[in-house]
Structures are given as C-alpha cells and as structure tokens.
Short mmCIF file of N, CA, C and O and ligand atoms in Angstrom, two decimals:
data_model
loop_
_atom_site.label_atom_id
_atom_site.label_comp_id
_atom_site.label_asym_id
_atom_site.label_seq_id
_atom_site.Cartn_x
_atom_site.Cartn_y
_atom_site.Cartn_z
N UNK X 30 -72.30 137.76 -5.99
CA UNK X 30 -71.38 136.59 -5.26
C UNK X 30 -72.61 135.32 -5.24
O UNK X 30 -73.86 135.69 -4.38
N UNK X 31 -72.23 134.11 -4.93
CA UNK X 31 -72.78 132.87 -4.72
C UNK X 31 -71.57 132.50 -3.39
O UNK X 31 -70.43 132.44 -3.61
N UNK X 32 -72.35 131.36 -2.93
CA UNK X 32 -71.56 130.47 -1.89
C UNK X 32 -72.18 128.77 -2.15
O UNK X 32 -73.26 128.29 -2.54
N UNK X 33 -71.19 128.29 -2.62
CA UNK X 33 -71.20 126.63 -3.23
C UNK X 33 -71.35 126.19 -2.06
O UNK X 33 -70.33 125.82 -1.43
N UNK X 34 -71.91 125.08 -1.73
CA UNK X 34 -72.24 124.27 -0.95
C UNK X 34 -72.39 122.93 -1.20
O UNK X 34 -73.38 122.49 -2.10
N UNK X 35 -70.86 121.74 -1.24
CA UNK X 35 -70.73 120.86 -1.99
C UNK X 35 -70.76 119.77 -0.55
O UNK X 35 -69.58 119.49 -0.08
N UNK X 36 -71.34 118.65 -0.67
CA UNK X 36 -71.54 117.83 -0.10
C UNK X 36 -70.89 116.65 -0.59
O UNK X 36 -71.18 116.11 -1.89
N UNK X 37 -69.62 116.02 -0.41
CA UNK X 37 -68.69 114.97 -1.29
C UNK X 37 -68.53 114.20 -0.11
O UNK X 37 -68.39 113.96 1.03
N UNK X 38 -67.88 112.74 -0.58
CA UNK X 38 -67.47 111.43 0.07
C UNK X 38 -66.04 112.33 0.56
O UNK X 38 -65.05 112.76 -0.34
N UNK X 39 -65.73 111.53 1.97
CA UNK X 39 -64.52 112.24 2.54
C UNK X 39 -62.92 112.06 1.70
O UNK X 39 -62.29 112.62 1.68
N UNK X 40 -63.42 110.91 0.49
CA UNK X 40 -62.52 110.56 0.07
C UNK X 40 -62.06 111.44 -1.07
O UNK X 40 -60.93 110.91 -1.75
N UNK X 41 -62.68 112.34 -1.66
CA UNK X 41 -62.28 112.85 -2.74
C UNK X 41 -62.46 114.32 -2.40
O UNK X 41 -61.75 114.98 -3.12
N UNK X 42 -62.40 114.53 -1.11
CA UNK X 42 -62.47 116.03 -0.44
C UNK X 42 -61.15 117.10 -0.85
O UNK X 42 -61.01 117.73 -1.25
N UNK X 43 -60.04 115.84 -0.44
CA UNK X 43 -58.70 116.62 -0.44
C UNK X 43 -57.85 116.82 -2.02
O UNK X 43 -57.91 118.11 -1.96
N UNK X 44 -58.84 115.92 -3.04
CA UNK X 44 -58.41 116.15 -4.18
C UNK X 44 -58.77 117.73 -4.47
O UNK X 44 -58.83 118.27 -5.16
N UNK X 45 -60.03 117.86 -4.17
CA UNK X 45 -60.91 118.39 -4.70
C UNK X 45 -60.48 120.05 -4.22
O UNK X 45 -60.55 120.36 -5.27
N UNK X 46 -60.59 119.92 -2.90
CA UNK X 46 -59.81 121.02 -2.46
C UNK X 46 -58.49 122.09 -3.24
O UNK X 46 -58.09 122.59 -3.34
N UNK X 47 -57.90 120.21 -3.33
CA UNK X 47 -56.18 120.58 -3.89
C UNK X 47 -56.42 121.78 -5.58
O UNK X 47 -56.01 122.52 -5.55
N UNK X 48 -57.40 120.79 -5.93
CA UNK X 48 -57.91 121.29 -7.48
C UNK X 48 -58.15 122.80 -7.70
O UNK X 48 -57.83 123.49 -8.17
N UNK X 49 -59.60 123.02 -6.53
CA UNK X 49 -60.23 124.41 -6.42
C UNK X 49 -58.92 125.10 -6.16
O UNK X 49 -59.15 126.45 -6.67
N UNK X 50 -57.92 124.87 -5.01
CA UNK X 50 -56.71 125.75 -4.61
C UNK X 50 -55.53 126.20 -5.74
O UNK X 50 -55.53 127.13 -5.87
N UNK X 51 -55.74 124.84 -6.44
CA UNK X 51 -54.64 125.42 -7.42
C UNK X 51 -55.50 126.38 -8.85
O UNK X 51 -54.57 127.26 -9.66
N UNK X 52 -56.51 125.95 -8.96
CA UNK X 52 -57.76 127.20 -10.17
C UNK X 52 -57.42 128.46 -8.93
O UNK X 52 -58.12 129.13 -9.91
N UNK X 53 -57.17 128.61 -8.10
CA UNK X 53 -57.27 130.16 -7.87
C UNK X 53 -58.54 130.36 -6.81
O UNK X 53 -58.87 131.45 -6.55
N UNK X 54 -59.43 129.27 -6.22
CA UNK X 54 -60.44 129.01 -5.59
C UNK X 54 -59.97 129.26 -4.34
O UNK X 54 -59.36 128.68 -3.84
N UNK X 55 -60.97 129.79 -3.19
CA UNK X 55 -60.74 129.60 -1.73
C UNK X 55 -61.42 128.90 -1.32
O UNK X 55 -62.69 128.54 -2.18
N UNK X 56 -61.48 128.14 -0.38
CA UNK X 56 -62.71 127.11 0.18
C UNK X 56 -62.75 126.71 1.50
O UNK X 56 -61.05 126.85 1.96
N UNK X 57 -63.19 126.57 2.07
CA UNK X 57 -63.40 125.69 3.64
C UNK X 57 -63.83 124.36 3.43
O UNK X 57 -65.00 124.18 3.24
N UNK X 58 -63.23 123.61 4.23
CA UNK X 58 -64.06 121.90 4.72
C UNK X 58 -64.12 122.21 5.90
O UNK X 58 -63.83 122.09 7.04
N UNK X 59 -65.14 121.28 6.08
CA UNK X 59 -65.70 120.81 7.58
C UNK X 59 -66.49 119.23 6.85
O UNK X 59 -66.60 119.15 6.07
N UNK X 60 -66.41 118.60 8.28
CA UNK X 60 -66.27 117.27 8.48
C UNK X 60 -67.78 117.06 9.06
O UNK X 60 -68.52 117.45 9.91
N UNK X 61 -68.57 116.37 8.22
CA UNK X 61 -70.02 116.08 8.36
C UNK X 61 -70.37 114.76 8.32
O UNK X 61 -69.82 113.62 7.65
N UNK X 62 -71.73 114.69 8.44
CA UNK X 62 -72.39 113.02 8.61
C UNK X 62 -73.27 113.00 7.18
O UNK X 62 -74.54 113.78 8.43
N UNK X 63 -73.54 112.22 6.54
CA UNK X 63 -74.79 111.79 6.07
C UNK X 63 -76.10 111.52 7.13
O UNK X 63 -75.81 110.46 8.19
N UNK X 64 -77.47 112.20 7.22
CA UNK X 64 -78.45 111.21 7.56
C UNK X 64 -79.09 110.29 7.44
O UNK X 64 -79.21 109.51 8.35
N UNK X 65 -78.38 109.50 6.73
CA UNK X 65 -79.32 108.50 6.50
C UNK X 65 -78.45 107.49 6.99
O UNK X 65 -78.49 106.45 7.24
N UNK X 66 -76.97 107.50 5.99
CA UNK X 66 -75.68 106.70 6.38
C UNK X 66 -75.06 106.35 7.29
O UNK X 66 -74.37 105.73 8.11
N UNK X 67 -75.62 107.60 8.31
CA UNK X 67 -74.85 108.42 9.59
C UNK X 67 -73.35 107.60 9.22
O UNK X 67 -72.58 107.03 10.11
N UNK X 68 -72.80 108.19 7.90
CA UNK X 68 -71.41 107.88 7.81
C UNK X 68 -70.68 109.62 7.39
O UNK X 68 -71.18 109.96 7.14
N UNK X 69 -69.35 109.20 8.04
CA UNK X 69 -68.71 110.46 7.63
C UNK X 69 -68.84 110.95 5.73
O UNK X 69 -68.58 110.59 5.25
N UNK X 70 -69.17 112.58 5.75
CA UNK X 70 -68.64 112.57 4.52
C UNK X 70 -67.96 114.51 5.09
O UNK X 70 -68.02 114.72 6.06
N UNK X 71 -67.83 114.71 3.56
CA UNK X 71 -67.44 116.26 3.79
C UNK X 71 -67.98 117.50 2.97
O UNK X 71 -68.87 116.64 1.91
N UNK X 72 -68.37 118.54 3.67
CA UNK X 72 -69.15 119.25 3.22
C UNK X 72 -68.07 120.81 2.94
O UNK X 72 -67.18 121.45 3.51
N UNK X 73 -67.66 120.69 1.76
CA UNK X 73 -66.98 121.88 0.85
C UNK X 73 -67.91 123.23 0.63
O UNK X 73 -68.61 123.06 -0.37
N UNK X 74 -67.26 124.08 1.01
CA UNK X 74 -67.68 125.92 0.84
C UNK X 74 -66.76 126.75 0.11
O UNK X 74 -65.45 127.03 0.40
N UNK X 75 -67.20 127.19 -1.14
CA UNK X 75 -66.55 127.83 -1.74
C UNK X 75 -67.48 128.91 -2.39
O UNK X 75 -68.48 129.08 -2.89
N UNK X 76 -67.11 130.17 -1.55
CA UNK X 76 -67.76 131.76 -2.29
C UNK X 76 -66.64 132.17 -3.30
O UNK X 76 -65.86 132.54 -3.54
N UNK X 77 -67.52 132.38 -4.56
CA UNK X 77 -67.50 133.11 -5.59
C UNK X 77 -68.56 134.01 -6.24
O UNK X 77 -69.13 134.30 -6.18
N UNK X 78 -67.56 134.21 -6.97
CA UNK X 78 -68.33 135.70 -8.19
C UNK X 78 -69.28 134.71 -9.25
O UNK X 78 -68.76 133.49 -9.38
N UNK X 79 -70.27 135.27 -9.66
CA UNK X 79 -71.23 134.46 -10.11
C UNK X 79 -71.04 133.74 -11.28
O UNK X 79 -71.06 132.49 -11.47
N UNK X 80 -69.83 134.40 -11.81
CA UNK X 80 -69.61 134.27 -13.06
C UNK X 80 -68.81 132.91 -13.12
O UNK X 80 -68.57 131.89 -14.43
N UNK X 81 -68.20 132.71 -11.97
CA UNK X 81 -67.09 131.30 -12.03
C UNK X 81 -67.72 130.16 -11.46
O UNK X 81 -67.37 129.39 -11.31
N UNK X 82 -69.17 129.94 -11.07
CA UNK X 82 -69.88 129.09 -10.32
C UNK X 82 -69.94 127.78 -11.60
O UNK X 82 -69.47 126.81 -11.09
N UNK X 83 -70.10 127.96 -12.74
CA UNK X 83 -70.16 127.11 -13.37
C UNK X 83 -68.92 126.10 -13.72
O UNK X 83 -68.49 125.01 -13.71
N UNK X 84 -67.64 127.02 -14.12
CA UNK X 84 -65.98 126.07 -13.28
C UNK X 84 -65.89 125.74 -12.29
O UNK X 84 -65.40 124.36 -12.71
N UNK X 85 -66.56 126.01 -10.93
CA UNK X 85 -66.03 125.33 -10.23
C UNK X 85 -66.81 124.35 -9.84
O UNK X 85 -66.77 123.46 -8.99
N UNK X 86 -68.50 124.20 -10.70
CA UNK X 86 -69.12 123.27 -10.62
C UNK X 86 -69.09 122.11 -11.35
O UNK X 86 -68.58 120.47 -11.22
N UNK X 87 -67.69 122.39 -12.47
CA UNK X 87 -67.51 121.55 -13.29
C UNK X 87 -65.85 120.67 -12.68
O UNK X 87 -65.82 119.42 -12.33
N UNK X 88 -65.04 121.44 -12.04
CA UNK X 88 -64.45 121.24 -10.90
C UNK X 88 -64.88 119.66 -9.97
O UNK X 88 -63.85 118.45 -9.60
N UNK X 89 -65.83 120.35 -9.38
CA UNK X 89 -66.50 119.33 -8.56
C UNK X 89 -66.65 118.26 -9.13
O UNK X 89 -66.90 116.95 -8.74
N UNK X 90 -67.67 118.45 -10.42
CA UNK X 90 -67.91 116.94 -11.12
C UNK X 90 -66.88 115.83 -11.70
O UNK X 90 -66.73 114.85 -11.19
N UNK X 91 -65.55 116.54 -11.83
CA UNK X 91 -64.56 115.77 -12.22
C UNK X 91 -63.51 115.43 -11.23
O UNK X 91 -63.00 114.50 -11.31
N UNK X 92 -63.95 115.46 -10.04
CA UNK X 92 -63.14 115.69 -8.84
C UNK X 92 -63.62 114.43 -8.05
O UNK X 92 -63.62 114.06 -6.99
N UNK X 93 -65.47 114.07 -8.12
CA UNK X 93 -66.18 113.78 -7.30
C UNK X 93 -67.06 112.34 -7.71
O UNK X 93 -67.36 112.36 -8.95
N UNK X 94 -66.59 111.15 -7.41
CA UNK X 94 -67.06 109.88 -8.06
C UNK X 94 -68.79 109.40 -6.99
O UNK X 94 -68.13 109.31 -5.63
N UNK X 95 -69.20 109.36 -7.73
CA UNK X 95 -70.57 108.11 -7.26
C UNK X 95 -69.83 106.72 -6.90
O UNK X 95 -68.90 105.96 -7.24
N UNK X 96 -70.56 106.21 -5.60
CA UNK X 96 -70.52 105.12 -5.05
C UNK X 96 -71.41 104.00 -5.29
O UNK X 96 -72.23 104.83 -4.35
N UNK X 97 -71.22 103.02 -4.60
CA UNK X 97 -72.57 102.41 -4.39
C UNK X 97 -72.17 101.93 -2.94
O UNK X 97 -71.04 101.24 -2.77
N UNK X 98 -72.90 101.76 -1.96
CA UNK X 98 -73.36 101.21 -0.82
C UNK X 98 -74.43 100.28 -0.47
O UNK X 98 -75.73 100.76 -0.94
N UNK X 99 -74.15 99.37 0.30
CA UNK X 99 -75.39 99.03 0.75
C UNK X 99 -75.65 99.19 2.32
O UNK X 99 -74.53 99.40 2.96
N UNK X 100 -77.18 98.95 3.03
CA UNK X 100 -77.26 99.23 3.79
C UNK X 100 -78.24 97.85 4.46
O UNK X 100 -79.21 97.83 3.44
N UNK X 101 -78.45 97.78 6.06
CA UNK X 101 -79.62 97.06 6.17
C UNK X 101 -80.51 97.41 6.40
O UNK X 101 -80.17 98.57 7.43
N UNK X 102 -81.76 97.70 5.99
CA UNK X 102 -83.01 97.60 6.46
C UNK X 102 -83.30 97.70 7.94
O UNK X 102 -82.51 96.79 8.93
N UNK X 103 -83.09 98.80 8.90
CA UNK X 103 -84.00 98.02 10.31
C UNK X 103 -85.04 96.94 10.12
O UNK X 103 -86.18 96.96 9.07
N UNK X 104 -84.57 96.39 11.28
CA UNK X 104 -85.68 95.12 11.17
C UNK X 104 -86.95 95.12 11.44
O UNK X 104 -86.89 95.88 12.31
N UNK X 105 -88.04 94.55 11.13
CA UNK X 105 -89.54 94.17 11.50
C UNK X 105 -89.42 94.04 12.22
O UNK X 105 -88.88 93.74 13.27
N UNK X 106 -90.96 94.50 13.07
CA UNK X 106 -91.37 94.18 14.48
C UNK X 106 -91.39 92.41 14.10
O UNK X 106 -92.43 91.79 13.45
N UNK X 107 -91.13 91.48 15.20
CA UNK X 107 -90.91 90.33 15.27
C UNK X 107 -92.07 89.54 16.08
O UNK X 107 -92.20 89.82 16.75
N UNK X 108 -92.80 88.49 15.37
CA UNK X 108 -93.80 87.29 16.68
C UNK X 108 -92.61 86.47 16.92
O UNK X 108 -91.66 86.10 16.35
N UNK X 109 -92.91 86.05 17.82
CA UNK X 109 -91.84 85.10 18.99
C UNK X 109 -92.05 83.90 17.63
O UNK X 109 -92.74 83.20 17.24
N UNK X 110 -90.91 83.16 17.65
CA UNK X 110 -90.42 82.17 16.64
C UNK X 110 -90.33 83.01 15.18
O UNK X 110 -89.90 81.91 14.71
N UNK X 111 -90.31 83.69 14.98
CA UNK X 111 -90.03 84.39 13.60
C UNK X 111 -88.59 84.38 13.20
O UNK X 111 -87.90 85.12 14.51
N UNK X 112 -88.03 84.59 12.51
CA UNK X 112 -86.60 84.28 12.01
C UNK X 112 -86.64 85.77 10.97
O UNK X 112 -87.32 86.10 10.15
N UNK X 113 -85.39 87.14 10.93
CA UNK X 113 -85.52 87.88 10.23
C UNK X 113 -83.93 87.41 9.41
O UNK X 113 -83.04 87.66 10.32
N UNK X 114 -83.94 87.66 8.15
CA UNK X 114 -82.31 87.57 7.46
C UNK X 114 -82.47 89.12 7.00
O UNK X 114 -83.43 89.08 5.91
N UNK X 115 -81.60 89.58 7.37
CA UNK X 115 -81.22 91.35 6.40
C UNK X 115 -80.94 90.93 5.25
O UNK X 115 -80.24 90.07 5.01
N UNK X 116 -81.44 91.57 4.20
CA UNK X 116 -80.99 91.94 3.30
C UNK X 116 -81.05 93.21 2.67
O UNK X 116 -81.20 94.27 2.65
N UNK X 117 -79.35 93.03 2.25
CA UNK X 117 -79.12 94.58 2.47
C UNK X 117 -79.44 95.34 1.27
O UNK X 117 -79.82 94.85 0.12
N UNK X 118 -79.68 96.56 1.34
CA UNK X 118 -80.24 97.77 0.02
C UNK X 118 -79.10 98.20 -0.63
O UNK X 118 -78.53 99.16 -0.20
N UNK X 119 -79.28 98.63 -1.80
CA UNK X 119 -78.32 99.15 -2.72
C UNK X 119 -78.27 100.65 -2.81
O UNK X 119 -79.64 100.80 -3.05
N UNK X 120 -77.43 101.85 -2.48
CA UNK X 120 -77.76 102.97 -2.14
C UNK X 120 -76.37 103.79 -3.25
O UNK X 120 -76.15 103.17 -2.96
N UNK X 121 -76.89 104.56 -4.11
CA UNK X 121 -75.84 105.33 -4.88
C UNK X 121 -75.91 106.60 -3.92
O UNK X 121 -76.60 107.74 -4.07
N UNK X 122 -74.38 106.66 -3.55
CA UNK X 122 -74.47 107.95 -2.42
C UNK X 122 -73.36 108.94 -3.96
O UNK X 122 -72.29 108.60 -4.14
N UNK X 123 -73.62 110.37 -4.11
CA UNK X 123 -72.68 111.03 -4.39
C UNK X 123 -72.60 111.26 -5.63
O UNK X 123 -73.56 110.28 -6.29
N UNK X 124 -71.48 110.98 -6.38
CA UNK X 124 -70.32 111.82 -6.44
C UNK X 124 -70.34 112.92 -5.34
O UNK X 124 -69.99 113.31 -4.51
N UNK X 125 -71.41 114.12 -5.88
CA UNK X 125 -71.40 115.56 -5.08
C UNK X 125 -73.14 115.90 -4.92
O UNK X 125 -73.40 115.72 -6.11
N UNK X 126 -73.54 116.26 -4.02
CA UNK X 126 -74.27 116.90 -3.74
C UNK X 126 -74.33 118.46 -3.54
O UNK X 126 -74.05 118.97 -2.57
N UNK X 127 -74.84 119.46 -4.63
CA UNK X 127 -74.34 120.24 -4.55
C UNK X 127 -75.59 121.62 -4.45
O UNK X 127 -76.67 121.41 -5.11
N UNK X 128 -75.04 122.55 -3.35
CA UNK X 128 -76.15 123.89 -3.32
C UNK X 128 -75.47 125.06 -3.89
O UNK X 128 -74.37 125.14 -3.02
N UNK X 129 -76.16 126.09 -4.48
CA UNK X 129 -75.64 127.39 -5.02
C UNK X 129 -76.58 128.45 -4.40
O UNK X 129 -77.58 128.35 -4.67
N UNK X 130 -76.03 128.89 -3.27
CA UNK X 130 -76.89 130.07 -2.64
C UNK X 130 -76.27 131.46 -2.86
O UNK X 130 -75.33 131.53 -3.12
N UNK X 131 -77.30 132.18 -2.77
CA UNK X 131 -76.89 133.52 -3.28
C UNK X 131 -76.27 134.11 -1.92
O UNK X 131 -76.65 134.22 -0.73
N UNK X 132 -75.39 135.14 -1.93
CA UNK X 132 -74.59 136.09 -0.81
C UNK X 132 -75.39 137.62 -0.94
O UNK X 132 -74.53 138.20 -1.84
N UNK X 133 -75.50 137.68 0.37
CA UNK X 133 -75.84 138.93 0.23
C UNK X 133 -74.58 139.72 0.60
O UNK X 133 -74.41 141.22 0.01
N UNK X 134 -73.59 139.11 1.12
CA UNK X 134 -73.14 140.55 1.38
C UNK X 134 -71.46 139.24 2.05
O UNK X 134 -71.43 138.32 2.41
N UNK X 135 -70.52 139.56 1.44
CA UNK X 135 -69.16 139.04 1.79
C UNK X 135 -68.17 140.18 2.30
O UNK X 135 -68.35 141.10 1.98
N UNK X 136 -67.89 139.96 3.48
CA UNK X 136 -66.87 141.23 4.47
C UNK X 136 -65.73 140.06 5.29
O UNK X 136 -65.70 138.93 5.19
N UNK X 137 -64.38 140.91 4.70
CA UNK X 137 -63.04 140.56 5.13
C UNK X 137 -62.01 141.31 5.95
O UNK X 137 -62.13 142.21 5.56
N UNK X 138 -62.54 141.23 7.53
CA UNK X 138 -61.69 142.23 8.39
C UNK X 138 -60.26 141.88 8.77
O UNK X 138 -59.86 140.44 8.61
P1 2BA B 12 -76.57 110.42 3.26
O1 2BA B 12 -77.78 111.22 4.30
O2 2BA B 12 -75.81 109.60 4.38
O3 2BA B 12 -77.00 109.68 1.93
C1 2BA B 12 -76.55 108.61 1.57
C2 2BA B 12 -77.42 107.92 0.25
O4 2BA B 12 -78.48 107.32 0.35
C3 2BA B 12 -77.77 109.18 -0.76
O5 2BA B 12 -77.06 109.58 -1.58
C4 2BA B 12 -78.88 108.60 -1.21
O6 2BA B 12 -79.00 107.39 -2.39
C5 2BA B 12 -79.38 107.38 0.21
N1 2BA B 12 -80.41 108.17 0.87
C6 2BA B 12 -80.79 109.12 1.49
N2 2BA B 12 -81.64 109.60 2.01
C7 2BA B 12 -82.45 108.77 1.94
C8 2BA B 12 -84.02 108.35 2.22
N3 2BA B 12 -84.75 109.36 3.05
N4 2BA B 12 -84.38 107.64 1.63
C9 2BA B 12 -84.42 106.49 0.47
N5 2BA B 12 -82.74 107.05 0.17
C10 2BA B 12 -82.27 107.91 0.60
P2 2BA B 12 -77.23 111.20 -1.96
O7 2BA B 12 -78.45 111.66 -2.23
O8 2BA B 12 -75.69 111.23 -2.65
O9 2BA B 12 -76.00 111.74 -0.78
C11 2BA B 12 -75.33 112.04 -0.38
C12 2BA B 12 -75.34 112.66 1.15
O10 2BA B 12 -75.04 113.86 0.53
C13 2BA B 12 -76.26 112.23 2.37
O11 2BA B 12 -75.64 111.46 3.14
C14 2BA B 12 -76.40 113.65 2.75
O12 2BA B 12 -74.94 113.48 4.21
C15 2BA B 12 -76.28 115.03 1.73
N6 2BA B 12 -77.42 115.24 1.08
C16 2BA B 12 -77.72 114.92 -0.16
N7 2BA B 12 -79.57 115.94 -0.27
C17 2BA B 12 -79.65 116.48 0.56
C18 2BA B 12 -80.26 117.42 0.62
N8 2BA B 12 -81.24 117.43 0.14
N9 2BA B 12 -79.84 118.42 1.74
C19 2BA B 12 -78.77 117.90 2.91
N10 2BA B 12 -77.90 116.68 2.67
C20 2BA B 12 -77.89 116.01 1.78
P1 2BA B 13 -58.00 134.21 4.14
O1 2BA B 13 -58.69 134.79 2.85
O2 2BA B 13 -58.72 135.38 5.51
O3 2BA B 13 -58.80 133.00 4.53
C1 2BA B 13 -59.36 132.57 5.62
C2 2BA B 13 -59.88 131.21 5.73
O4 2BA B 13 -61.57 131.48 5.37
C3 2BA B 13 -59.69 130.02 4.70
O5 2BA B 13 -58.44 129.40 5.07
C4 2BA B 13 -60.79 129.26 4.10
O6 2BA B 13 -61.01 128.49 5.14
C5 2BA B 13 -61.67 130.23 4.54
N1 2BA B 13 -62.18 131.52 3.37
C6 2BA B 13 -61.97 132.47 2.63
N2 2BA B 13 -62.30 132.81 1.84
C7 2BA B 13 -63.21 132.23 1.33
C8 2BA B 13 -63.95 131.19 -0.03
N3 2BA B 13 -64.31 132.88 -1.15
N4 2BA B 13 -64.80 130.69 0.44
C9 2BA B 13 -64.73 129.69 1.08
N5 2BA B 13 -63.77 129.85 2.31
C10 2BA B 13 -63.04 131.04 1.95
P2 2BA B 13 -57.54 128.70 4.51
O7 2BA B 13 -57.81 128.13 2.51
O8 2BA B 13 -56.41 127.82 4.90
O9 2BA B 13 -56.59 130.11 3.84
C11 2BA B 13 -55.47 130.65 4.43
C12 2BA B 13 -55.19 132.18 3.66
O10 2BA B 13 -54.60 131.54 2.59
C13 2BA B 13 -55.95 132.92 3.17
O11 2BA B 13 -56.75 133.84 4.02
C14 2BA B 13 -55.57 133.50 1.91
O12 2BA B 13 -54.57 134.77 2.02
C15 2BA B 13 -54.80 132.81 1.80
N6 2BA B 13 -55.60 132.04 0.42
C16 2BA B 13 -56.45 130.92 0.37
N7 2BA B 13 -56.75 130.56 -0.50
C17 2BA B 13 -55.74 130.94 -1.59
C18 2BA B 13 -55.76 130.79 -2.62
N8 2BA B 13 -56.72 130.13 -3.91
N9 2BA B 13 -54.99 131.75 -3.65
C19 2BA B 13 -53.88 132.68 -2.76
N10 2BA B 13 -54.15 132.65 -1.57
C20 2BA B 13 -54.68 132.28 -1.17
#
C-alpha cells in the first residue's frame, strides 16, 4: 500500500477530490501554507494499493494546473538616500507536487 501526498493549488483541490471520490478512491484534504509564497494551498492524502498509484497520479495530473505568480524579493540593505524599486520575480507554482510513500500498516477500527 502507498500513501500519496499531493500539494496542490487550493482552487484545484475540490475538483480533484470529487474526481478521486467518483473513481472510488478515499482521500483526506488538509489546508496548508507554502513555505516560500506563504499562501494557502491544499495537501491531499490518498491511501491506496500499489497498482492503483499510476491511475491516481494521472487523475492528479489531469486536475491540477500550473500557475504563474509574481513575488517581490526582500529589499536589500539600503544606504541613506538610496532608493529601492522592487521588481517582481516570476515563479511557476504547481500543478501538483506529489510524494508517494510506502505504508507499513493500515488499520481501520
Ligand atoms: P511554496 O513554498 O509557496 O512555493 C511556491 C513556488 O515558489 C514553488 O512552486 C517554486 O516555483 C517556488 N519556490 C519555492 N521555494 C523556492 C525556493 N527556495 N527558491 C526559489 N523558488 C522557490 P512549486 O515547486 O510548484 O511548489 C508549490 C508548493 O508545493 C510549495 O509552495 C510548497 O508548499 C509545496 N512544495 C513544493 N516542493 C516541496 C518539497 N520538496 N517539500 C515540501 N513541500 C513542497
Ligand atoms: P472511513 O473509511 O472510516 O474514512 C473516514 C475518513 O478517513 C475519510 O473521510 C477520509 O478523510 C479518511 N480516509 C479513510 N480512508 C482513507 C484513505 N485510504 N486515504 C486517505 N484518507 C482516508 P471521508 O472521505 O469523508 O469518508 C467518510 C466515509 O465515507 C468513509 O469512512 C467511508 O465509509 C465512506 N467513503 C469515503 N470515500 C468513499 C468512496 N470513494 N466510496 C465509498 N465510500 C466512501
């Protein structure tokens, strides 16, 4: 068994979970925050059999889209009289960052 942990854009999370559920997969969503942009994203956990992992990955791929975002870098240390004009930096976020972990045991009581 594997645990698939997918960090996705919050706007894609609902559609992905609905698709997974319709396809018979069980999933759990938690609200998370990216360490770099400090913006909300969603982390979806799917526990499933090894042979179903490629199908889950395909569903994630089909439902999550890459987005371009702009961030302002931290201003440099300034000398008196100097002026800093921020120039935003482009970053490509997602579609999905996925980790597949081995599960040693699954129990449901
Ligand atoms: P954030 O940490 O908010 O990162 C958003 C985007 O900013 C990243 O997109 C990447 O393009 C850029 N970025 C992040 N850290 C950077 C850094 N140290 N230097 C330069 N650029 C950086 P993605 O790579 O698609 O990641 C989207 C979100 O997925 C991340 O949000 C984070 O929450 C999660 N993530 C990605 N890789 C991860 C990893 N190895 N471990 C844990 N979480 C990860
Ligand atoms: P349980 O199977 O006891 O699951 C309770 C909660 O545990 C689930 O909430 C989900 O958040 C998490 N969970 C369970 N198995 C998981 C797995 N393999 N991977 C990740 N998270 C898992 P809900 O999704 O709201 O489901 C509530 C109940 O509805 C479930 O109880 C199950 O009886 C049923 N269910 C959920 N998904 C189903 C599906 N695709 N088909 C049929 N029944 C489903």
